[in-house]
PDB file of N, CA and C in Angstrom:
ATOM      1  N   UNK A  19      23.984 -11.970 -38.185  1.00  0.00           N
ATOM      2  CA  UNK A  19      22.560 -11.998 -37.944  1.00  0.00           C
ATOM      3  C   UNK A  19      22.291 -12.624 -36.573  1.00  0.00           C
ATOM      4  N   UNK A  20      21.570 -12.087 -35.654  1.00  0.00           N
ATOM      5  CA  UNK A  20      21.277 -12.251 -34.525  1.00  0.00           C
ATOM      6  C   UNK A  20      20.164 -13.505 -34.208  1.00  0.00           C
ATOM      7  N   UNK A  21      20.365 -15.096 -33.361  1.00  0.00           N
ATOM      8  CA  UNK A  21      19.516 -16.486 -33.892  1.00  0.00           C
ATOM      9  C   UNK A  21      18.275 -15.729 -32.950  1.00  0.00           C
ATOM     10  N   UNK A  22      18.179 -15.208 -31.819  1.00  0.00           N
ATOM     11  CA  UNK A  22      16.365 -14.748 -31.687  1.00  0.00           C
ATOM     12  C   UNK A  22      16.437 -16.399 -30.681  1.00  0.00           C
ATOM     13  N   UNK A  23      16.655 -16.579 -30.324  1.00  0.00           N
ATOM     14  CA  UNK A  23      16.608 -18.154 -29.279  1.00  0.00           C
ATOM     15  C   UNK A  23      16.220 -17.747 -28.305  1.00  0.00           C
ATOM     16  N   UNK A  24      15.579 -18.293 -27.191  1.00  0.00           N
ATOM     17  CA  UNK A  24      15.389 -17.938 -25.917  1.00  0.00           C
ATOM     18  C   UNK A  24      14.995 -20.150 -25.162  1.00  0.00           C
ATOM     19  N   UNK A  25      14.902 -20.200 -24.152  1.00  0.00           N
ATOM     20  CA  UNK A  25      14.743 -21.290 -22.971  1.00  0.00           C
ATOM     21  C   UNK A  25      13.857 -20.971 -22.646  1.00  0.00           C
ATOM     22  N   UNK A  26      12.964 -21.403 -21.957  1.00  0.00           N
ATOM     23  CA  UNK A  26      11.759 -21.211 -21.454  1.00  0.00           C
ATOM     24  C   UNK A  26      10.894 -22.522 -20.494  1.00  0.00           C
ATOM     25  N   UNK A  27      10.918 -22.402 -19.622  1.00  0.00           N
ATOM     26  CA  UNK A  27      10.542 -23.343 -18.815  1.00  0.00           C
ATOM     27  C   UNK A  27       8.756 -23.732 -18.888  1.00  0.00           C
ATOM     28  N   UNK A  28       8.691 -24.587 -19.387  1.00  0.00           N
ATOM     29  CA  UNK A  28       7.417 -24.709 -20.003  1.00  0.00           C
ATOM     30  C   UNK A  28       6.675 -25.317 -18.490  1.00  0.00           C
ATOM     31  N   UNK A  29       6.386 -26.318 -18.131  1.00  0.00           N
ATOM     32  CA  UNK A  29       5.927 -26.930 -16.585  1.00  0.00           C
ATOM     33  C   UNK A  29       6.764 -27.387 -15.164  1.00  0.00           C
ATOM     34  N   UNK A  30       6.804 -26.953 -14.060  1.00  0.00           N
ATOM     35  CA  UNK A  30       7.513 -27.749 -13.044  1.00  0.00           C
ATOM     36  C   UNK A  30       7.145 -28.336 -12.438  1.00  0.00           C
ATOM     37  N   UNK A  31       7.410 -30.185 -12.209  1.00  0.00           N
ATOM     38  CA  UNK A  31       6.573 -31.068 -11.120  1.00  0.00           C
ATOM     39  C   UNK A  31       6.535 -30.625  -9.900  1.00  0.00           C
ATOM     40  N   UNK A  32       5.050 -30.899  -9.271  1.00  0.00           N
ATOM     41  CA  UNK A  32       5.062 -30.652  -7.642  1.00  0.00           C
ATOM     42  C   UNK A  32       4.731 -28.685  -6.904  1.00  0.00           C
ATOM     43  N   UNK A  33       4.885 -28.370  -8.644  1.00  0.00           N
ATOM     44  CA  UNK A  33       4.358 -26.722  -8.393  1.00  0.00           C
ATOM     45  C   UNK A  33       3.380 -25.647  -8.900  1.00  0.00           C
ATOM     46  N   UNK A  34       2.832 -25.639  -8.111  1.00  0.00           N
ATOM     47  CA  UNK A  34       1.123 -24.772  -7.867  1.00  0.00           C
ATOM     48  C   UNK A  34       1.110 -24.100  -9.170  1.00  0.00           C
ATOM     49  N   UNK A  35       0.671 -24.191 -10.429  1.00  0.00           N
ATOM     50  CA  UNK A  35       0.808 -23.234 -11.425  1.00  0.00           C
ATOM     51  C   UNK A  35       0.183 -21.981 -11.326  1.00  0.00           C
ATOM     52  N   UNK A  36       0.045 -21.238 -12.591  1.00  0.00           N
ATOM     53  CA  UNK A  36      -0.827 -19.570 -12.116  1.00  0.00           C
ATOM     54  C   UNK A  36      -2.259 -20.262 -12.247  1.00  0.00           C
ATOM     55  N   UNK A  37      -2.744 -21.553 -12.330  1.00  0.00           N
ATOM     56  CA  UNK A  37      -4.541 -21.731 -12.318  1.00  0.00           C
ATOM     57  C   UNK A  37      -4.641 -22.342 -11.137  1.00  0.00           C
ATOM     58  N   UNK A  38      -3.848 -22.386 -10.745  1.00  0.00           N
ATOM     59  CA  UNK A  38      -4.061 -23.434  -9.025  1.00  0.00           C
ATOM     60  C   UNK A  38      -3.518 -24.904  -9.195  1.00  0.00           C
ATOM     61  N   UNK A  39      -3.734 -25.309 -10.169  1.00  0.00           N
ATOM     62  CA  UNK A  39      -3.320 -26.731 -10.684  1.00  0.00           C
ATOM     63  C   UNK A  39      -1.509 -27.273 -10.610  1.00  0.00           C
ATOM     64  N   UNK A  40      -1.142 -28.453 -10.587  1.00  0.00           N
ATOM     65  CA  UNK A  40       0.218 -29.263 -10.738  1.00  0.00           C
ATOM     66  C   UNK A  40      -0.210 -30.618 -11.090  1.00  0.00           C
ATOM     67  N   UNK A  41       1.583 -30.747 -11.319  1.00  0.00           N
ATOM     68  CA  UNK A  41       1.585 -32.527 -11.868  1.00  0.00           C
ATOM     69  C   UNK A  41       2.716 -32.712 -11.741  1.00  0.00           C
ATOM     70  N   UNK A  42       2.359 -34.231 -11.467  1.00  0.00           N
ATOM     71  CA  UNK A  42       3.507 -34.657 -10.601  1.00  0.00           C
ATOM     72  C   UNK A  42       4.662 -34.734 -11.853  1.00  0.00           C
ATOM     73  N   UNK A  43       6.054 -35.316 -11.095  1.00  0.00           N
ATOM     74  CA  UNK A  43       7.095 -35.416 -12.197  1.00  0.00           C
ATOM     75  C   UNK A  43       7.070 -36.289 -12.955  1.00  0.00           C
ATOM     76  N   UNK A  44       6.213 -37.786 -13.133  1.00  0.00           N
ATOM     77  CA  UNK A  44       5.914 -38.678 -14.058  1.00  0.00           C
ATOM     78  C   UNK A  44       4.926 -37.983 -15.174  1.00  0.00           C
ATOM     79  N   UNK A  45       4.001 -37.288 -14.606  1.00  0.00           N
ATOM     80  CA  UNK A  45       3.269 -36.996 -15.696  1.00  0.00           C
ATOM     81  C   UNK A  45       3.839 -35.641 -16.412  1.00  0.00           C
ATOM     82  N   UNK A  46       4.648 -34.893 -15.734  1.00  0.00           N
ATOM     83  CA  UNK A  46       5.190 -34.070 -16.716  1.00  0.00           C
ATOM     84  C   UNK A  46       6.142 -34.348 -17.529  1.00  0.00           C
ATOM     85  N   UNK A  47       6.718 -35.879 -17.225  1.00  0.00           N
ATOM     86  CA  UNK A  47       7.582 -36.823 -18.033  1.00  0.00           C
ATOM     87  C   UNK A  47       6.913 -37.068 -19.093  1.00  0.00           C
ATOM     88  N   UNK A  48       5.617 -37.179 -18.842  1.00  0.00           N
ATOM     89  CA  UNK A  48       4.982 -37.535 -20.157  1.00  0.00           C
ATOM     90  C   UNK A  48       4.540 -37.113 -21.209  1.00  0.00           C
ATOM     91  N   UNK A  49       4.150 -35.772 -20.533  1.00  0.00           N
ATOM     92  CA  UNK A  49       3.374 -34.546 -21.349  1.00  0.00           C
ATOM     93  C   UNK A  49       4.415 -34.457 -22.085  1.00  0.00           C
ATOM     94  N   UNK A  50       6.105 -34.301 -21.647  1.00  0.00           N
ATOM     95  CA  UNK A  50       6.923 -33.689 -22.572  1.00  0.00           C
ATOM     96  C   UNK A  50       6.912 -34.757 -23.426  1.00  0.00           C
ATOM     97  N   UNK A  51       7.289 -36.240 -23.480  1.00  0.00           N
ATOM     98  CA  UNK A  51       7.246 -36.960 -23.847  1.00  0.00           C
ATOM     99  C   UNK A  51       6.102 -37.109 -25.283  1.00  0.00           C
ATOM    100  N   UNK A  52       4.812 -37.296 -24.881  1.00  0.00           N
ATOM    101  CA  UNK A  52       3.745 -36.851 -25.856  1.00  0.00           C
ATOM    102  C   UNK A  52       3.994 -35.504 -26.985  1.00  0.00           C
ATOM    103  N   UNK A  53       4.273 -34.419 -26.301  1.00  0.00           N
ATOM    104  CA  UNK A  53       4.951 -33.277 -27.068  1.00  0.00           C
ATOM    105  C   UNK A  53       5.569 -33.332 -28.004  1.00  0.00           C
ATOM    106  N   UNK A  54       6.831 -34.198 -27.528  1.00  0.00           N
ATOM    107  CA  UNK A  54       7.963 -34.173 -28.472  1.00  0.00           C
ATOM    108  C   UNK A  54       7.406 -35.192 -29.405  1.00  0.00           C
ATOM    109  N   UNK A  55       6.529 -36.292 -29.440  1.00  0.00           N
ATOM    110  CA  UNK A  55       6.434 -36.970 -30.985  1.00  0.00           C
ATOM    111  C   UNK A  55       5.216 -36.461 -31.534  1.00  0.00           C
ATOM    112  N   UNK A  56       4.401 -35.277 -30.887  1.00  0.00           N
ATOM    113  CA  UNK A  56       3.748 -34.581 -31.638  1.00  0.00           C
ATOM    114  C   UNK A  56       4.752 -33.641 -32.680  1.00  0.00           C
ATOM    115  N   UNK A  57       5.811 -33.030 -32.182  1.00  0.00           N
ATOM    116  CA  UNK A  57       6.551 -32.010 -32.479  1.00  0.00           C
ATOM    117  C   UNK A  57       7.286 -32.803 -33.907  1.00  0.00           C
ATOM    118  N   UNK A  58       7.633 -34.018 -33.220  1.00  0.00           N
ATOM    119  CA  UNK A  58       8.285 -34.732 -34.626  1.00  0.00           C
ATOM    120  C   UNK A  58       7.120 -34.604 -35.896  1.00  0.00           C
ATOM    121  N   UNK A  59       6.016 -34.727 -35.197  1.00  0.00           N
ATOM    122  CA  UNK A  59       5.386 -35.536 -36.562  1.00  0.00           C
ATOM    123  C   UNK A  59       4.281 -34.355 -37.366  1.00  0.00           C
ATOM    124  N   UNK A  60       4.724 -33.261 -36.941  1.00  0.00           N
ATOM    125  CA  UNK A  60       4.400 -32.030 -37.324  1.00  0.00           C
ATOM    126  C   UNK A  60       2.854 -31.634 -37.140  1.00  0.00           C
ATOM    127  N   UNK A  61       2.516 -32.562 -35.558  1.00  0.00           N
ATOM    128  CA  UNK A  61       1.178 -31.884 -35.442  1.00  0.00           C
ATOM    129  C   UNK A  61       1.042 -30.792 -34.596  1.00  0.00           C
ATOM    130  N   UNK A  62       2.095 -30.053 -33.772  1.00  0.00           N
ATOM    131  CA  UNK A  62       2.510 -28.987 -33.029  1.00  0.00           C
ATOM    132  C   UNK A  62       2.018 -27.981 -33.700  1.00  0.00           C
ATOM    133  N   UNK A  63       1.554 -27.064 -33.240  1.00  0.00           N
ATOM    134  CA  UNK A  63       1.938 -25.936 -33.829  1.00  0.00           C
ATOM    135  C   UNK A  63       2.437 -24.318 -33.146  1.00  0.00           C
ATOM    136  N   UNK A  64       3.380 -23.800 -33.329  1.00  0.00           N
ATOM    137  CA  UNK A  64       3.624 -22.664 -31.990  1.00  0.00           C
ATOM    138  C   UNK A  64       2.136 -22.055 -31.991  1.00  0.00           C
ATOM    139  N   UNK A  65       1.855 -21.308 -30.971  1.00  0.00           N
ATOM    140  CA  UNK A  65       0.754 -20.947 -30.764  1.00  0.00           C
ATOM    141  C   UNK A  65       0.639 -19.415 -29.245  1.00  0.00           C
ATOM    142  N   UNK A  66       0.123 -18.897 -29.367  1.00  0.00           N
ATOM    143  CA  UNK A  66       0.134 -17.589 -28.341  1.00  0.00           C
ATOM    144  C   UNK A  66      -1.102 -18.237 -26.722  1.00  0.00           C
ATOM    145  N   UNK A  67      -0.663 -18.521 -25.797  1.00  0.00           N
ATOM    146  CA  UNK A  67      -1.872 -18.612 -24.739  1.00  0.00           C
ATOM    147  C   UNK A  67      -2.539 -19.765 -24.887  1.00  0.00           C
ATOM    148  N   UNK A  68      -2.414 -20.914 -26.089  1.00  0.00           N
ATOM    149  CA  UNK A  68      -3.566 -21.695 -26.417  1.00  0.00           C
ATOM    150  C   UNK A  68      -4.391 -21.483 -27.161  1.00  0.00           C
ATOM    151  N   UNK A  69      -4.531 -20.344 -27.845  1.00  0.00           N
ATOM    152  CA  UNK A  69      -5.604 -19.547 -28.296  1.00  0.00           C
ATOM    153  C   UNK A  69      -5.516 -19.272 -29.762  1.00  0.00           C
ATOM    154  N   UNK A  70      -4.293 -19.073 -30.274  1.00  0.00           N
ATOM    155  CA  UNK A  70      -4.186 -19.083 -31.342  1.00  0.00           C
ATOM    156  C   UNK A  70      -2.876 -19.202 -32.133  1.00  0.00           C
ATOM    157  N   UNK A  71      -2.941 -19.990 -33.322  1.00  0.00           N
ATOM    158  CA  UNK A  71      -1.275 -20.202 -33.671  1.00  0.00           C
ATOM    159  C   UNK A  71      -0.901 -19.126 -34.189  1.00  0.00           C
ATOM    160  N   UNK A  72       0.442 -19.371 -34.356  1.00  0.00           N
ATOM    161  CA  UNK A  72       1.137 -17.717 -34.776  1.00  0.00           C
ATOM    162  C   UNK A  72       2.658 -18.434 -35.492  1.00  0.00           C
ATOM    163  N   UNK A  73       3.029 -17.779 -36.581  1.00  0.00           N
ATOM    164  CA  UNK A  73       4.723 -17.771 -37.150  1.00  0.00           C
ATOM    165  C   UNK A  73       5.890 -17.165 -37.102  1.00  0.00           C
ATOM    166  N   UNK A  74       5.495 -16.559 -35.697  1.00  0.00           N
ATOM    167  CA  UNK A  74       6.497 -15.655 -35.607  1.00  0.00           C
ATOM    168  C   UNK A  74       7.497 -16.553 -34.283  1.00  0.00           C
ATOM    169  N   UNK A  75       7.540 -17.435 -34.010  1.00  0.00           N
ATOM    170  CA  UNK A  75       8.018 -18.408 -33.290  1.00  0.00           C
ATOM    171  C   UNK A  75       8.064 -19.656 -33.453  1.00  0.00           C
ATOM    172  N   UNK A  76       8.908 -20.790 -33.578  1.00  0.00           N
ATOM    173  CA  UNK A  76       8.888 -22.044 -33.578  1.00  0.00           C
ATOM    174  C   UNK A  76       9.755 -22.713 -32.346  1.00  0.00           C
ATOM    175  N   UNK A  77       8.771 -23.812 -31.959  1.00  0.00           N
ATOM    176  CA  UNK A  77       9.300 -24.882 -30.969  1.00  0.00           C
ATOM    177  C   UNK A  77      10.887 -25.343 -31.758  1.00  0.00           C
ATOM    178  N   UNK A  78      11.674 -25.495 -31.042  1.00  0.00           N
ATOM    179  CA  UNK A  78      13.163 -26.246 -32.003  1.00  0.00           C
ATOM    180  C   UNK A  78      13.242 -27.552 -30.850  1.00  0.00           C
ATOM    181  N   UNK A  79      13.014 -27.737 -29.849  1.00  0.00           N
ATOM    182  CA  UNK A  79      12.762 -28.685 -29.060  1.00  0.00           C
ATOM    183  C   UNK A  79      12.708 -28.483 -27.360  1.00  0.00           C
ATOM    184  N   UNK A  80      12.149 -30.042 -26.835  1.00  0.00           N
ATOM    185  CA  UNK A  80      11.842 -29.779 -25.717  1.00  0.00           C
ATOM    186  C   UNK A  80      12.399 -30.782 -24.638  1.00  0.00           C
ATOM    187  N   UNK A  81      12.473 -30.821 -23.676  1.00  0.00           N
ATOM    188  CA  UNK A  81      13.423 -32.145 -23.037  1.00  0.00           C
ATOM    189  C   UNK A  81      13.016 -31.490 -21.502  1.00  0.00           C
ATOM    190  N   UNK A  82      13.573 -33.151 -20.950  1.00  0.00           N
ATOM    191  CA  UNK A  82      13.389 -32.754 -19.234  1.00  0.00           C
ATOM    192  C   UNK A  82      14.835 -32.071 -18.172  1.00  0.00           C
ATOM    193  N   UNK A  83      14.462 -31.521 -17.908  1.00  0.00           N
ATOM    194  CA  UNK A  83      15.928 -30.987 -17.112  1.00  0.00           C
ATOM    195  C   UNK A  83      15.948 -32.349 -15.858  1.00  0.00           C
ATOM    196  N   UNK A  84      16.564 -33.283 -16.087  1.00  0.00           N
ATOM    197  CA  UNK A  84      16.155 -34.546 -15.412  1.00  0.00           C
ATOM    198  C   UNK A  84      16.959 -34.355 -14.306  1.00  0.00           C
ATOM    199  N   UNK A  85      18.380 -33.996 -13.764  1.00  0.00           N
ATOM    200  CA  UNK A  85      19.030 -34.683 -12.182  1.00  0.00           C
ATOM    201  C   UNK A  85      19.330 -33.581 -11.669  1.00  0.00           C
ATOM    202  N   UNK A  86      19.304 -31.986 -12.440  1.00  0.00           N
ATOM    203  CA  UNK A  86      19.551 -31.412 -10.523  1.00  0.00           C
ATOM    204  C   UNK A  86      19.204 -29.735 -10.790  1.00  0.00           C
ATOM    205  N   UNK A  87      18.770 -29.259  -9.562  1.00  0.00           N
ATOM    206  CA  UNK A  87      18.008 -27.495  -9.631  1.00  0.00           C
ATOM    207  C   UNK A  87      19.418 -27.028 -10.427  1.00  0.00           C
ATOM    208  N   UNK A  88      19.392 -25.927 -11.147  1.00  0.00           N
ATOM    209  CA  UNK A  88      20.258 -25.365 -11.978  1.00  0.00           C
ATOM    210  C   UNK A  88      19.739 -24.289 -11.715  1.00  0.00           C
ATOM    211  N   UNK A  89      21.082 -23.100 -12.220  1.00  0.00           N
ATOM    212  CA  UNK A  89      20.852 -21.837 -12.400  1.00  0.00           C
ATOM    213  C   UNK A  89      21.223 -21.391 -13.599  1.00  0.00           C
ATOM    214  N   UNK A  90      20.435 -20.416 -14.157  1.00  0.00           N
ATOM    215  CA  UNK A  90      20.726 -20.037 -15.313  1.00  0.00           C
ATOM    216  C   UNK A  90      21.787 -18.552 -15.288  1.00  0.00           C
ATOM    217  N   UNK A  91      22.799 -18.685 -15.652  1.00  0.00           N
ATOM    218  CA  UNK A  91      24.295 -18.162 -15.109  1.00  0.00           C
ATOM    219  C   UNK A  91      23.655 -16.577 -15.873  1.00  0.00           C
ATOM    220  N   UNK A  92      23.172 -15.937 -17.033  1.00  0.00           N
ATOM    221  CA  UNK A  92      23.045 -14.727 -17.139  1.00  0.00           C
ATOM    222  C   UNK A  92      22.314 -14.844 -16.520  1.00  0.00           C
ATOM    223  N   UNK A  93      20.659 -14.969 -16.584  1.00  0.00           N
ATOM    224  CA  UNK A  93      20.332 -13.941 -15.688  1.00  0.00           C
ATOM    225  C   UNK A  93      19.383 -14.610 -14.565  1.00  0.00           C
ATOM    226  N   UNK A  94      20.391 -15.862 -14.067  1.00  0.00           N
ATOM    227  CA  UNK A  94      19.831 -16.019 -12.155  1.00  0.00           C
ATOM    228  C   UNK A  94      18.455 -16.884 -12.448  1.00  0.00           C
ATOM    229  N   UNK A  95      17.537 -17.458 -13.545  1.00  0.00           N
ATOM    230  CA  UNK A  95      16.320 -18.068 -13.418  1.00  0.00           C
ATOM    231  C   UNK A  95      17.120 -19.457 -13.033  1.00  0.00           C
ATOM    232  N   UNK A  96      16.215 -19.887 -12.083  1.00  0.00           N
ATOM    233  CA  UNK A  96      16.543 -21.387 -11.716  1.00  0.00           C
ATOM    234  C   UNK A  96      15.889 -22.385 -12.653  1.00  0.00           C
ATOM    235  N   UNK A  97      16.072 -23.507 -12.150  1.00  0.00           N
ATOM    236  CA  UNK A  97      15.321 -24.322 -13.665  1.00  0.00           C
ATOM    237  C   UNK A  97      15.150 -25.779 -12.404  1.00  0.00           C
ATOM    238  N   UNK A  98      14.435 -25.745 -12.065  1.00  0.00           N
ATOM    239  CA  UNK A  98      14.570 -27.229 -10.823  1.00  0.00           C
ATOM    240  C   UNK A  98      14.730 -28.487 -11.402  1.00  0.00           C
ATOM    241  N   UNK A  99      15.393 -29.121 -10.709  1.00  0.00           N
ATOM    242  CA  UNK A  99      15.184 -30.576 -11.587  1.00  0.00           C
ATOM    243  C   UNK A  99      13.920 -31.504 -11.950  1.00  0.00           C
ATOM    244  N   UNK A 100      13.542 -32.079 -12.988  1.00  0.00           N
ATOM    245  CA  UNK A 100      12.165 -32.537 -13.480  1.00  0.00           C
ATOM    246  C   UNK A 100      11.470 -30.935 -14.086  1.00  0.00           C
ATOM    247  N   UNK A 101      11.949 -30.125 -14.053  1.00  0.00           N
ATOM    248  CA  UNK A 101      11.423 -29.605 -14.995  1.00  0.00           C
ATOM    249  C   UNK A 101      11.224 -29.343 -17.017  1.00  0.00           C
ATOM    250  N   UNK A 102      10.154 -29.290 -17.411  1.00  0.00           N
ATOM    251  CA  UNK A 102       9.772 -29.439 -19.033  1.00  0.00           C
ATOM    252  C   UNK A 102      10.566 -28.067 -19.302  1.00  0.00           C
ATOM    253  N   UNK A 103      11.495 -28.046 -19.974  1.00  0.00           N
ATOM    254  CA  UNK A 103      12.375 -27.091 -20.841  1.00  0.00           C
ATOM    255  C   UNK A 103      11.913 -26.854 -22.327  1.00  0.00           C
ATOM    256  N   UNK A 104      11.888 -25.689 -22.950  1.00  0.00           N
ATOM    257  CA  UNK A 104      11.505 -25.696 -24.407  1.00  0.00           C
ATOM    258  C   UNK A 104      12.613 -24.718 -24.831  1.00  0.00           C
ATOM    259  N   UNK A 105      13.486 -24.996 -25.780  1.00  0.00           N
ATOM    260  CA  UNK A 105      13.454 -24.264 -26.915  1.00  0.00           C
ATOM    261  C   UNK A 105      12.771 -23.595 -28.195  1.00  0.00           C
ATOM    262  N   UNK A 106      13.033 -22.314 -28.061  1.00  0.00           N
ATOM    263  CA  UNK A 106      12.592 -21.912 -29.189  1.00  0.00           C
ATOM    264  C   UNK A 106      12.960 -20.594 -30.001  1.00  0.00           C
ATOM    265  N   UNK A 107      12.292 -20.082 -31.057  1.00  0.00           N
ATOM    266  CA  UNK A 107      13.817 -19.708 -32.164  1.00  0.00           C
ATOM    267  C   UNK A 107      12.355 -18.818 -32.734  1.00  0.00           C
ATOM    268  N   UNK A 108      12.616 -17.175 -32.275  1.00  0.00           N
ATOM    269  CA  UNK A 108      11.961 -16.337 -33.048  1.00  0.00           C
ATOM    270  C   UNK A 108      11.780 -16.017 -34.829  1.00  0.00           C
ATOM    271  N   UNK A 109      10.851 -15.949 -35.093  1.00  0.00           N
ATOM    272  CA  UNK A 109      10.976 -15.093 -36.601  1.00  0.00           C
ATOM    273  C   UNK A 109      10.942 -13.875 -36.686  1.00  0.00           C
ATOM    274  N   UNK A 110      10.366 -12.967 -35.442  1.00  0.00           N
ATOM    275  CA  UNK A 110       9.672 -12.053 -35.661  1.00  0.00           C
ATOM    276  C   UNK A 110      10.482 -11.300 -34.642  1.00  0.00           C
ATOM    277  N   UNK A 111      11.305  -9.936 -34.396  1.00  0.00           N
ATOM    278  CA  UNK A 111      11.512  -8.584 -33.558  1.00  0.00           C
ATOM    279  C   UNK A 111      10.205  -9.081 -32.393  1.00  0.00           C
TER     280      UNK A 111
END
């Protein structure tokens, strides 16, 4: 049976997002930080855009890519250092 996993780079400090907006690498220390004991304490919920939750995906966890730019060896996405990393683990095709 095939696990459906994927990485996903959730925020990067110091870079222009698609609304115009950033944050620095302390506060995206934090956000993940805040995240993850939301995530523990089961007030997370996966969700599509912000907009609405959905079960066809779950967070499995999230962490900082803390000391150095990386490449992701299949397929070439970089991952900079201080960037918010998420795991997560499909239900759904």
């Amino acid at each position: 049976m095939e696990e459906k996993i994927s990485y996903e780079i959730v925020y990067e400090p110091d870079t222009v997002d698609a609304h115009g907006q950033w944050m620095s690498k302390e506060t995206v220390e934090m956000a993940c930080k805040s995240f993850n004991e939301n995530l523990k304490s089961g007030n997370v919920k996966a969700n599509l855009f912000h907009l609405m939750d959905t079960d066809t995906f779950e967070v499995v966890d999230t962490w900082i890519n803390k000391e150095l730019d990386v490449n992701v060896t299949i397929t070439g996405e970089p991952i900079k250092a201080g960037a918010w990393v998420a795991k997560l683990h499909y239900n759904s095709d």
